[in-house]
Short mmCIF file of C-alpha atoms in Angstrom, two decimals:
data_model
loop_
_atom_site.label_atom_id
_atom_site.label_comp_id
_atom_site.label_asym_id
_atom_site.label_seq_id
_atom_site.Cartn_x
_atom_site.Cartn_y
_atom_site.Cartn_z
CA UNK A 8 36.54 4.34 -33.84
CA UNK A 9 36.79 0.84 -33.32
CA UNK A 10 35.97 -2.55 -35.58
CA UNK A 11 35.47 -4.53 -32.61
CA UNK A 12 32.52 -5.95 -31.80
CA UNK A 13 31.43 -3.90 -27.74
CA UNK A 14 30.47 -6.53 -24.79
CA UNK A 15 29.43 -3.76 -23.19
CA UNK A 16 25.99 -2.10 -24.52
CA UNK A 17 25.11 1.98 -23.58
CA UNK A 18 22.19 2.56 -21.78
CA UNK A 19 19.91 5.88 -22.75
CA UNK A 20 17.21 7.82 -21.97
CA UNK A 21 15.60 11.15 -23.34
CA UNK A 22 15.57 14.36 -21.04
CA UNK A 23 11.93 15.81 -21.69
CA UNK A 24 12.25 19.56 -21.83
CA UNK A 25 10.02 21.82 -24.05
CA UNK A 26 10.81 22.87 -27.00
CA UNK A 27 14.44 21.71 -26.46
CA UNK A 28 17.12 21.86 -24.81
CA UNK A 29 19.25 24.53 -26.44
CA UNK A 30 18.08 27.58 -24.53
CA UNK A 31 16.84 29.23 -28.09
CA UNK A 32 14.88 26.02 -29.12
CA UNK A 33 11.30 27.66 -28.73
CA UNK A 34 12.73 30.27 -30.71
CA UNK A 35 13.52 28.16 -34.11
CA UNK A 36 10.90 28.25 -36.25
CA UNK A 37 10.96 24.47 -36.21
CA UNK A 38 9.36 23.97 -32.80
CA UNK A 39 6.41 23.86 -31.43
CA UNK A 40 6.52 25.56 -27.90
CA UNK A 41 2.74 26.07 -27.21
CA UNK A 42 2.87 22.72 -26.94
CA UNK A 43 4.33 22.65 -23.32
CA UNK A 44 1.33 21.59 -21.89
CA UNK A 45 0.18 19.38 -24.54
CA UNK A 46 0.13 15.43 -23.82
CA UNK A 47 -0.02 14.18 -27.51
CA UNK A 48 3.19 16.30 -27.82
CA UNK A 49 5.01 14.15 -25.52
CA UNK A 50 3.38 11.56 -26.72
CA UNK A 51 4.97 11.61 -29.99
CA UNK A 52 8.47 12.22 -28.43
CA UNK A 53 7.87 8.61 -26.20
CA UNK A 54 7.26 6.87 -29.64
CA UNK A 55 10.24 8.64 -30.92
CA UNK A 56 12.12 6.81 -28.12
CA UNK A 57 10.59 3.96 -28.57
CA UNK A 58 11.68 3.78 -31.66
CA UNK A 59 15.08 4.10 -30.47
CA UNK A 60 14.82 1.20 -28.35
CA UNK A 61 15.64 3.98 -24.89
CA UNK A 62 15.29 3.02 -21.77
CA UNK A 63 13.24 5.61 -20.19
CA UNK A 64 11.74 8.99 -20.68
CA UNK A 65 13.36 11.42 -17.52
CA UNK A 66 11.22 14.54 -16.57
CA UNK A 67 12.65 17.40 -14.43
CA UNK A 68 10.08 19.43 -11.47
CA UNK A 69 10.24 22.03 -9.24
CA UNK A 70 7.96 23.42 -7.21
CA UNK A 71 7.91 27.32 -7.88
CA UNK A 72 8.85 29.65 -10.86
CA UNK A 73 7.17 30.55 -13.71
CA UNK A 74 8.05 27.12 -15.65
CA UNK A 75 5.33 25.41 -17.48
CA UNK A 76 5.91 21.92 -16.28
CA UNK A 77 3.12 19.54 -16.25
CA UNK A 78 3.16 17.34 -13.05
CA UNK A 79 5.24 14.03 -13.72
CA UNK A 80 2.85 11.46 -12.19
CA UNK A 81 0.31 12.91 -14.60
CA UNK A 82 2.11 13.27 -17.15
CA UNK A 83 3.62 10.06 -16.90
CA UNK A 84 0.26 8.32 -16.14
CA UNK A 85 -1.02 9.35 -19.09
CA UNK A 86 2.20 8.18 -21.28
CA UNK A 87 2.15 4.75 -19.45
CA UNK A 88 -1.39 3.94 -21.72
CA UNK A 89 0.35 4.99 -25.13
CA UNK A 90 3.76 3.13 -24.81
CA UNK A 91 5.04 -0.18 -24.02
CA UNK A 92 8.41 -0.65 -23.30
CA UNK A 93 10.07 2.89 -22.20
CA UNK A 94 10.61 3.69 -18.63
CA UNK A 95 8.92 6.81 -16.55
CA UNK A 96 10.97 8.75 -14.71
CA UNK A 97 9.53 11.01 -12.07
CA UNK A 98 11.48 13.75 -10.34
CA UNK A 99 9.75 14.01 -7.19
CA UNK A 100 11.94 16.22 -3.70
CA UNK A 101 12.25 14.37 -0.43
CA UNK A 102 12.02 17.95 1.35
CA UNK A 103 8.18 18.48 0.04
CA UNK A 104 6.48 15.57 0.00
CA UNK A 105 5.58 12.98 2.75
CA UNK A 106 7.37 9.07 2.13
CA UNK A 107 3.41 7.27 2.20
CA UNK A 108 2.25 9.77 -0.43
CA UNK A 109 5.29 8.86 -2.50
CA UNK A 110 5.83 5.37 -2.23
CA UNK A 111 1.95 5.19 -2.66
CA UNK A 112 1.85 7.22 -6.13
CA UNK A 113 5.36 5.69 -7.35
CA UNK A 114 3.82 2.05 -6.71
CA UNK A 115 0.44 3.32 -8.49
CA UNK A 116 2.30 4.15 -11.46
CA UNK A 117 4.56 0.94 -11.77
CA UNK A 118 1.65 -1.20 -11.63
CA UNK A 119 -0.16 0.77 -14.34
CA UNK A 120 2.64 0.78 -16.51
CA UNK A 121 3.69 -3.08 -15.38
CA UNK A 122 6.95 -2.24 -13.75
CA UNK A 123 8.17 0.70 -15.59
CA UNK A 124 8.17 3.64 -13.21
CA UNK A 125 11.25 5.53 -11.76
CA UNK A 126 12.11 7.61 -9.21
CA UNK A 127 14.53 10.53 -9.56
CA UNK A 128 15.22 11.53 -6.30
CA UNK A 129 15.93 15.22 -5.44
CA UNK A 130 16.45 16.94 -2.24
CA UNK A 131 14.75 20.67 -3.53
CA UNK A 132 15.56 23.25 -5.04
CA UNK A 133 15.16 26.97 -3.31
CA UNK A 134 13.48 29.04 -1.01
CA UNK A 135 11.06 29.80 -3.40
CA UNK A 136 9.94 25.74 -2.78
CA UNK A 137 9.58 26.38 1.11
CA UNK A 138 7.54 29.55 0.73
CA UNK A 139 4.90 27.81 -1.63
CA UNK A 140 5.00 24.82 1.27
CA UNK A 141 4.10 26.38 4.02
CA UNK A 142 7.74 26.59 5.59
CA UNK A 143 9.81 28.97 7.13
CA UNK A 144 13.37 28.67 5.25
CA UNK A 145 14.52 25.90 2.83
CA UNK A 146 16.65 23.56 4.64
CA UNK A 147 20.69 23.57 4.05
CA UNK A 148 22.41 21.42 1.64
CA UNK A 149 23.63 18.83 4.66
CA UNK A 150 20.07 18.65 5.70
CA UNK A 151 18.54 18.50 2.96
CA UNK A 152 20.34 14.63 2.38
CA UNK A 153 20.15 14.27 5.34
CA UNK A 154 16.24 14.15 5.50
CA UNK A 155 16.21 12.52 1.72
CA UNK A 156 18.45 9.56 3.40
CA UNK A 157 15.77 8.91 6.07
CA UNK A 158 12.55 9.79 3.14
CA UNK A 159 14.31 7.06 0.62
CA UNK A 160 14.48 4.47 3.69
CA UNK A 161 10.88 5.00 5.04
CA UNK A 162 9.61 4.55 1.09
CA UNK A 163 11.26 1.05 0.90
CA UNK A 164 10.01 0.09 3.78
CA UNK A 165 6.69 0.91 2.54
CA UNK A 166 6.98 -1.21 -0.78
CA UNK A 167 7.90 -3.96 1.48
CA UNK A 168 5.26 -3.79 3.64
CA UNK A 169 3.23 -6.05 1.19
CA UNK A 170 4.56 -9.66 0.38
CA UNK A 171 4.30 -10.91 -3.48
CA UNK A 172 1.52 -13.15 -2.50
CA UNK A 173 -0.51 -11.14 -0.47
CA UNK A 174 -3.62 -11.09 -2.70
CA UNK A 175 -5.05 -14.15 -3.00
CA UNK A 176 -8.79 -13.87 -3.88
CA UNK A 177 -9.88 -17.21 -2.88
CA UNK A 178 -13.15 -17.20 -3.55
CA UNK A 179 -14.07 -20.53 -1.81
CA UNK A 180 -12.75 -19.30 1.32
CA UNK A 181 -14.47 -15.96 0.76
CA UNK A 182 -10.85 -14.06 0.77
CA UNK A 183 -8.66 -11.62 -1.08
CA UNK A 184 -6.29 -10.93 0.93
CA UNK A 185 -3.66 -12.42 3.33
CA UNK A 186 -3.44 -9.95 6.07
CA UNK A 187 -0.47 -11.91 7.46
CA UNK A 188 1.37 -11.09 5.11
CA UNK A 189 1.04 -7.12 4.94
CA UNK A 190 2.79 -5.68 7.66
CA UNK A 191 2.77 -2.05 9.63
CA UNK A 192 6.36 -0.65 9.39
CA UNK A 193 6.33 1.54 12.45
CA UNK A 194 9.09 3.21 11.52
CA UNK A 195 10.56 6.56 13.89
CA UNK A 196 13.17 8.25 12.69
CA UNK A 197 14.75 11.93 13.30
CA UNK A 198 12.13 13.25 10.58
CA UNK A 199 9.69 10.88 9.76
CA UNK A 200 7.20 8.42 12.06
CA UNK A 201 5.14 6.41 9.69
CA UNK A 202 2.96 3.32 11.02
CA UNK A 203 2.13 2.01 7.44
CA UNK A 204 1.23 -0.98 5.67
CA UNK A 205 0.94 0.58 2.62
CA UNK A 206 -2.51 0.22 1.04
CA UNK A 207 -1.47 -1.03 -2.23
CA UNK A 208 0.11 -4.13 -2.94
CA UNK A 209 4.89 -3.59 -3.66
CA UNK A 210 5.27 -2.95 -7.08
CA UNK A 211 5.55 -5.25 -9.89
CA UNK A 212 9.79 -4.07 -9.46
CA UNK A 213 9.90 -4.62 -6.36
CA UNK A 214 10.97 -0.92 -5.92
CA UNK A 215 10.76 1.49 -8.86
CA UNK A 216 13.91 2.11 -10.07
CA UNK A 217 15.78 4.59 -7.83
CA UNK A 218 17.66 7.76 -9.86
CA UNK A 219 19.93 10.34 -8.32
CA UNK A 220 20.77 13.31 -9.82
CA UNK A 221 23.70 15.24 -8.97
CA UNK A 222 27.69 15.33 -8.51
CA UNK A 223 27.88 16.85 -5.04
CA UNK A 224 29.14 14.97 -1.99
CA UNK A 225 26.17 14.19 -0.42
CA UNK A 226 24.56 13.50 -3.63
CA UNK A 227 27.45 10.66 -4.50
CA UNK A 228 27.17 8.87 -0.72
CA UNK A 229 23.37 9.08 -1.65
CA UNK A 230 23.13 7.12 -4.91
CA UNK A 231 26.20 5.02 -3.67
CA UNK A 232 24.46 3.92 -0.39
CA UNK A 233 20.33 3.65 -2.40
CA UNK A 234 20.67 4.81 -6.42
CA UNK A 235 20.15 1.95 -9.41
CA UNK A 236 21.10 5.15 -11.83
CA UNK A 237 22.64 8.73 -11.29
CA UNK A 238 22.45 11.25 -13.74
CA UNK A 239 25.76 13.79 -13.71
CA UNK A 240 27.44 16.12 -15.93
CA UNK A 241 30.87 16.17 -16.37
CA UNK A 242 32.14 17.96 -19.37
CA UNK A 243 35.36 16.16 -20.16
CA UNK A 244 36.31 12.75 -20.45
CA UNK A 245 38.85 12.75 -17.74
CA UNK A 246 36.82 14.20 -15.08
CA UNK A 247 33.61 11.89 -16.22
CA UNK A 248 36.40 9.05 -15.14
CA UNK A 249 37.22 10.22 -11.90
CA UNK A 250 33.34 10.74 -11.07
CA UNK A 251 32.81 6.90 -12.16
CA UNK A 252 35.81 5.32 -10.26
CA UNK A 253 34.74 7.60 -7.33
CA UNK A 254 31.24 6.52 -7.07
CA UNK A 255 31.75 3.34 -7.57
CA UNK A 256 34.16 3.09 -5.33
CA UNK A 257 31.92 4.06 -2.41
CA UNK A 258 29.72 0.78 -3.80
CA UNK A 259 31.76 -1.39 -1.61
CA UNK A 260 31.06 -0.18 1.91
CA UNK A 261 27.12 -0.63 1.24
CA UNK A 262 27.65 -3.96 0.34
CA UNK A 263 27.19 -3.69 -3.53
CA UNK A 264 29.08 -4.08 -6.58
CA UNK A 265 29.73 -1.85 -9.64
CA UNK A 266 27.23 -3.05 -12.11
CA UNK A 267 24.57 -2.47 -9.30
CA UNK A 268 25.16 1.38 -10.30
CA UNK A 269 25.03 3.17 -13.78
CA UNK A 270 26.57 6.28 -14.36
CA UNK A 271 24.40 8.20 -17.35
CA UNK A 272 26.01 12.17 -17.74
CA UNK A 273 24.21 14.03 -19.74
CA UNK A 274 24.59 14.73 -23.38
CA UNK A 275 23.42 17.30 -25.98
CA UNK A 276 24.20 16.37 -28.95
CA UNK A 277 24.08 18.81 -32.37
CA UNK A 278 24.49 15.76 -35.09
CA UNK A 279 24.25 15.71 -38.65
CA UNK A 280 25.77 13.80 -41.81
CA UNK A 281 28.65 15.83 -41.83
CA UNK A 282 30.09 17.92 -39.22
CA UNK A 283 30.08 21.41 -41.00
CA UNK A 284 26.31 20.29 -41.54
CA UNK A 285 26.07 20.16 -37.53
CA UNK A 286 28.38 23.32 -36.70
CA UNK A 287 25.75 24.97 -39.15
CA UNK A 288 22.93 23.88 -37.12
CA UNK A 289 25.12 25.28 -33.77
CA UNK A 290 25.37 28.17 -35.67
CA UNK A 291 22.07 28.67 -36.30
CA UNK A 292 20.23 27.98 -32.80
CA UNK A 293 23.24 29.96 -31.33
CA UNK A 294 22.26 32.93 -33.38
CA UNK A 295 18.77 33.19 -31.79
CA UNK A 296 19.80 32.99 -28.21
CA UNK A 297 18.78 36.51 -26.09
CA UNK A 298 22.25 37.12 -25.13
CA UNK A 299 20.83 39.52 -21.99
CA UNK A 300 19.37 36.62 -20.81
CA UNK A 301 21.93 34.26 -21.01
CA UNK A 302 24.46 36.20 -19.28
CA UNK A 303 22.44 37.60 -16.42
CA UNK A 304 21.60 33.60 -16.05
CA UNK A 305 25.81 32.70 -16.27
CA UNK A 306 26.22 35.71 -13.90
CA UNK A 307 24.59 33.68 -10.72
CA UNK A 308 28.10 31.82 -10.91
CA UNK A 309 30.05 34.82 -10.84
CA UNK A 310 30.36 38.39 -8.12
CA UNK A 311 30.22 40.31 -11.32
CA UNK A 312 27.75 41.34 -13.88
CA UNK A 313 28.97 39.34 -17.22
CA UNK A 314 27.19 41.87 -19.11
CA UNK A 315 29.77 44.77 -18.27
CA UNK A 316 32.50 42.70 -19.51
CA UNK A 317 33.28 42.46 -23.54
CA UNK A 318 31.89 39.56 -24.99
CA UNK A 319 35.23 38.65 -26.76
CA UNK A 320 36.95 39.42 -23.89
CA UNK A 321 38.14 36.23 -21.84
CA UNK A 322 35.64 34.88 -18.85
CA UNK A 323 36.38 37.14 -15.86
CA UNK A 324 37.65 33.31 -13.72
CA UNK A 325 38.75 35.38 -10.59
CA UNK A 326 35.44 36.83 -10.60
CA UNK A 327 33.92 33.46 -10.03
CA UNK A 328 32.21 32.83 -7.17
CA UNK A 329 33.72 30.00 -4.75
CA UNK A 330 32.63 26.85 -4.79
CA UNK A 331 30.22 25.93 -2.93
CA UNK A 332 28.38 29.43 -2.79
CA UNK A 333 25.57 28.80 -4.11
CA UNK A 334 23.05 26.65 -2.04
CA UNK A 335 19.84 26.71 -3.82
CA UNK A 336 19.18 24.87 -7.34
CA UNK A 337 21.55 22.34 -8.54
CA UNK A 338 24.47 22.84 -6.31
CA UNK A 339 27.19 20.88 -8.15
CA UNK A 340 26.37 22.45 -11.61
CA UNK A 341 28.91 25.03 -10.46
CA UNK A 342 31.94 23.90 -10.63
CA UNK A 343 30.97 21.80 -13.71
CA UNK A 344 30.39 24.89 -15.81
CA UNK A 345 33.26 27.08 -14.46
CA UNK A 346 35.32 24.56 -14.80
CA UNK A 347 34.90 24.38 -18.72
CA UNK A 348 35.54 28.42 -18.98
CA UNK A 349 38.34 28.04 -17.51
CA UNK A 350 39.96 24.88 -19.00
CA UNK A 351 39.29 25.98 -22.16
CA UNK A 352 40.10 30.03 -21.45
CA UNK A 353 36.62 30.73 -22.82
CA UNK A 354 36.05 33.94 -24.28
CA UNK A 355 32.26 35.46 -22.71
CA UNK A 356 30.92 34.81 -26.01
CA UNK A 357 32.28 30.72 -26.22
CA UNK A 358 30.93 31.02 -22.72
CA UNK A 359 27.35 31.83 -23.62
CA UNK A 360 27.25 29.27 -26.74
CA UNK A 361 28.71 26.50 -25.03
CA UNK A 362 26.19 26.98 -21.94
CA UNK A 363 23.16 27.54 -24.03
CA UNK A 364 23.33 23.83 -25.47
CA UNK A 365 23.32 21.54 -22.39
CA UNK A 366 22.71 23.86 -19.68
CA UNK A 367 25.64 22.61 -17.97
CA UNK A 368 26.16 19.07 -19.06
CA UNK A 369 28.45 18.40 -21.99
CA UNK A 370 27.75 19.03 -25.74
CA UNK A 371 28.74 17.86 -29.09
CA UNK A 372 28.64 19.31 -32.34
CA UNK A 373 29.78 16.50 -35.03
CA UNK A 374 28.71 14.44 -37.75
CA UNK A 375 26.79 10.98 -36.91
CA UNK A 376 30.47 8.69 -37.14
CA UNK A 377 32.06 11.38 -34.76
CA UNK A 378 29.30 11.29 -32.21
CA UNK A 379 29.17 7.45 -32.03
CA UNK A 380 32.73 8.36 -31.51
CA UNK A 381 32.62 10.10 -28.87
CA UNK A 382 30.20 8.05 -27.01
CA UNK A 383 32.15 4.90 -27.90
CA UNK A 384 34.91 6.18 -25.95
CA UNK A 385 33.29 7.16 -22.64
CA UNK A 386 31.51 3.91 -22.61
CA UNK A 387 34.62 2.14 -22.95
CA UNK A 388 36.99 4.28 -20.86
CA UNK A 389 34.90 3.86 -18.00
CA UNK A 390 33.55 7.38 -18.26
CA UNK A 391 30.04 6.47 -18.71
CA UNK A 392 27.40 3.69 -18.48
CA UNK A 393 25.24 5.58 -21.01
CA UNK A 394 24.17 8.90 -21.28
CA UNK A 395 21.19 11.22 -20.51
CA UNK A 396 20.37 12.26 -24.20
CA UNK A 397 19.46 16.38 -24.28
CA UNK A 398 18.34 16.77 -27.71
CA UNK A 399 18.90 20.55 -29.24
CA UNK A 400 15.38 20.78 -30.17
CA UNK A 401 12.27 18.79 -30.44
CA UNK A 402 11.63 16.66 -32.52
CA UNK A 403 13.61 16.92 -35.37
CA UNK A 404 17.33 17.15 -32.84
CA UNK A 405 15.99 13.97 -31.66
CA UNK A 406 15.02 11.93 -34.56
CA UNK A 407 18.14 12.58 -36.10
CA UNK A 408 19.89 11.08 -32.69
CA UNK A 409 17.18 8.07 -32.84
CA UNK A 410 17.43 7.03 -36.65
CA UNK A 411 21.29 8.19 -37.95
CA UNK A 412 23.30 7.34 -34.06
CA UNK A 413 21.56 4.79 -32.68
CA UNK A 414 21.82 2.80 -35.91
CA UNK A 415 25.96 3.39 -35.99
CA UNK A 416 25.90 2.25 -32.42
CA UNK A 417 24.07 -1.32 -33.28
CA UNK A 418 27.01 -1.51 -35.97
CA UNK A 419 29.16 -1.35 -33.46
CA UNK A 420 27.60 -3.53 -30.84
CA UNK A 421 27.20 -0.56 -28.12
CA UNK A 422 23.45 -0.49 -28.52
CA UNK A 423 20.59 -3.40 -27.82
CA UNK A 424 18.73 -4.32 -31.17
CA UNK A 425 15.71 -5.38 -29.49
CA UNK A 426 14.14 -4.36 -25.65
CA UNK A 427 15.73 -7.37 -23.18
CA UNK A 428 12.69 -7.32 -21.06
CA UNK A 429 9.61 -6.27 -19.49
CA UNK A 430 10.28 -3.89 -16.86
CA UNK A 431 12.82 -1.00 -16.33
CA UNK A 432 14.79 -2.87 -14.25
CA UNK A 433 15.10 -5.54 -16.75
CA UNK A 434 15.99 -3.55 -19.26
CA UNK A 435 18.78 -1.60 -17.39
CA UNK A 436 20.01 -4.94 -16.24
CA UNK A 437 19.81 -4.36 -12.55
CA UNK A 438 17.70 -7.37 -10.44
CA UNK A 439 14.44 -6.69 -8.63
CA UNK A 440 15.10 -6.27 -5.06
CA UNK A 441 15.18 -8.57 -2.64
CA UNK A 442 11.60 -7.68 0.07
CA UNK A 443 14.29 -6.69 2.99
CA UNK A 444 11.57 -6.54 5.80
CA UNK A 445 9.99 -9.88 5.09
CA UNK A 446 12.25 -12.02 7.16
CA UNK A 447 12.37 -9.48 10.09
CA UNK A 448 9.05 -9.45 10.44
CA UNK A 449 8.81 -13.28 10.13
CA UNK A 450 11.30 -13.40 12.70
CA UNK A 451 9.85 -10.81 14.91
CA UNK A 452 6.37 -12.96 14.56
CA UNK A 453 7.77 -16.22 15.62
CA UNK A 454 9.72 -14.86 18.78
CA UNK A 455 5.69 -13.20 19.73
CA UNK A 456 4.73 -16.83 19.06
CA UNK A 457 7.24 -18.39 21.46
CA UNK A 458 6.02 -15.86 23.85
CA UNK A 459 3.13 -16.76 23.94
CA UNK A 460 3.40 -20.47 24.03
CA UNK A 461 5.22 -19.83 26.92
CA UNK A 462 3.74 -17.66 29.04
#
């Protein structure tokens, strides 16, 4: 697309999910889907990455279903010994958890993976979580950010309880640790009351990075106002640009800049040497999806059964449920998908194969030139920072991303050639923060001082 050298380089990670993420992967006799629960399995997909020079490794939770989801701190524990360089993503809900128990486990794994960890933040997901958590009814979407907005705040304040230096072991004086400089936060807020200090020292990042995923109001005001990354899905070019000048728009008015923020959408791409070689591969994964399945799943966005409709027969649009209707799950995938039927006047069966892909976020069938392509130009038209990478199926959708793309993007000068740094943070570009609670409890120590100097 272009012979010009890029100043400015794509950031990626890899969207762990099974077999795949086409939603007949398990089904190709390629993969391996009894290996679900299987650590060397994702083992073998971080080295893949690694190999790829990515940035991080994201895993999705929930807390109900039938899903076979290991959980990420273990998971990711476990992958922090066998790599070196790729970032962990956790997905971890603000609604079912308690801020000490997460800031204590997120610091845990950033110091055993020497300031790689991240946090995806998410709000829950249905009323299926609050049943399996002892609570009455899931909260409402306003709430529900609401409470995260207050969780994510409590959580910092918790990695900041400890200064840098904190731990001295002197072992003349007989001491290891500097208790004035560990602080209790005593933090009250509508939801939370938490004394603290922590009791383990801030993370080697200062904070692990901070993810938001999600296109929804709140979910943009929340990654503006505390996010280093937000995962999205947009499915066009155009309305990827309007989500990036949008969000980082709101930057401003929390007193940070642009670059403080990447956008990653996600992405599945279906690559291959040539492009009939990839619409083949569509082809073929399309041909084993259980179309039952798939449209009782598409019909939660509608009023209407899908399956009583002909599947050549255009997408029933005015059936479509209005935005906004659904509550539970991932709210703003909605409009996203919808959207695409009706832009492109799907027919039910486009429909089905262009949902069973990337599950909502945007996919691309082409040869390896037309995918670099095609990320070239969101990265440079402001439509992307980099992308969350969905691979079709594992491994082999992945390798071929990894060791064909990747490659055409270093040509290029849109992809690093070597890992920039140590952490995650260093590798996404975005600076360790700043301990925010040090000076105000410095001050707040002096002015008890004065006190009691005089009287």
């Amino acid at each position: 697309m272009s012979d010009t050298k890029s100043d400015k380089k794509a950031h990626f990670n890899v969207f762990l999910r099974g077999a795949g993420h086409h939603a007949a992967a398990w089904k190709h006799p390629a993969s391996t889907p009894k290996e679900d629960l299987d650590l060397g399995y994702y083992a073998n997909i971080a080295k893949i990455a690694e190999r790829g020079l990515f940035d991080s490794l994201f895993t999705a939770d929930n807390y109900s279903g039938l899903g076979r989801r290991l959980e990420p701190f273990t998971l990711l524990a476990g992958l922090a010994a066998l790599t070196k360089h790729v970032g962990l993503i956790a997905t971890v809900s603000t609604t079912y958890n308690d801020p000490f128990h997460v800031a204590r486990k997120f610091a845990s794994l950033d110091h055993i993976s020497k300031g790689r960890a991240a946090w995806n933040i998410v709000t829950g997901h249905s009323q299926a979580d609050a049943e399996n958590f002892n609570k009455a009814e899931h909260p409402e979407v306003t709430k529900r950010y609401e409470i995260g907005d207050e969780f994510v705040e409590v959580t910092k304040q918790l990695w900041d309880s400890w200064e840098e230096d904190a731990l001295i072991y002197d072992r003349v004086s007989e001491v290891t640790l500097d208790t004035s400089k560990v602080y209790e936060i005593n933090f009250k807020g509508k939801y939370h009351s938490v004394k603290g200090p922590l009791n383990i020292p801030r993370p080697p990042q200062g904070y692990p990075v901070l993810v938001q995923a999600g296109s929804s109001e709140s979910g943009r005001e929340l990654a503006a106002k505390s996010a280093d990354v937000i995962f999205t899905a947009q499915q066009t070019l155009g309305a990827a640009q309007a989500f990036y000048a949008d969000v980082k728009g709101r930057l401003q008015k929390h007193g940070r800049t642009p670059d403080q923020l990447l956008i990653m959408p996600g992405l599945c791409p279906i690559t291959a040497d040539t492009a009939a070689e990839a619409r083949e591969i569509e082809e073929e994964f399309n041909a084993l999806l259980n179309t039952k399945q798939s449209l009782k799943r598409l019909s939660n966005y509608f009023t209407v059964d899908l399956s009583e409709y002909p599947l050549d027969g255009l997408v029933p649009i005015d059936k479509a449920k209005p935005y906004g209707a659904i509550t539970t799950g991932i709210t703003s995938r909605q409009e996203v998908v919808v959207d695409a039927a009706i832009r492109d006047k799907m027919t039910i069966r486009q429909f089905l194969a262009r949902s069973a892909a990337g599950h909502g976020h945007v996919s691309f069938t082409g040869s390896v030139l037309q995918t670099a392509d095609f990320i070239e130009s969101w990265i440079k038209n402001n439509g992307a920072d980099g992308f969350n990478i969905l691979p079709h199926i594992y491994y082999s959708g992945f390798e071929t991303f990894v060791d064909k793309v990747i490659p055409e993007l270093q040509n290029r000068g849109l992809f690093r050639t070597a890992y920039e740094g140590k952490t995650l943070r260093e590798n996404l570009g975005l600076a360790k923060p700043e301990n925010k609670h040090k000076a105000i409890w410095a001050l707040g120590k002096e002015e008890k001082k004065l006190k009691s100097q005089n009287g």
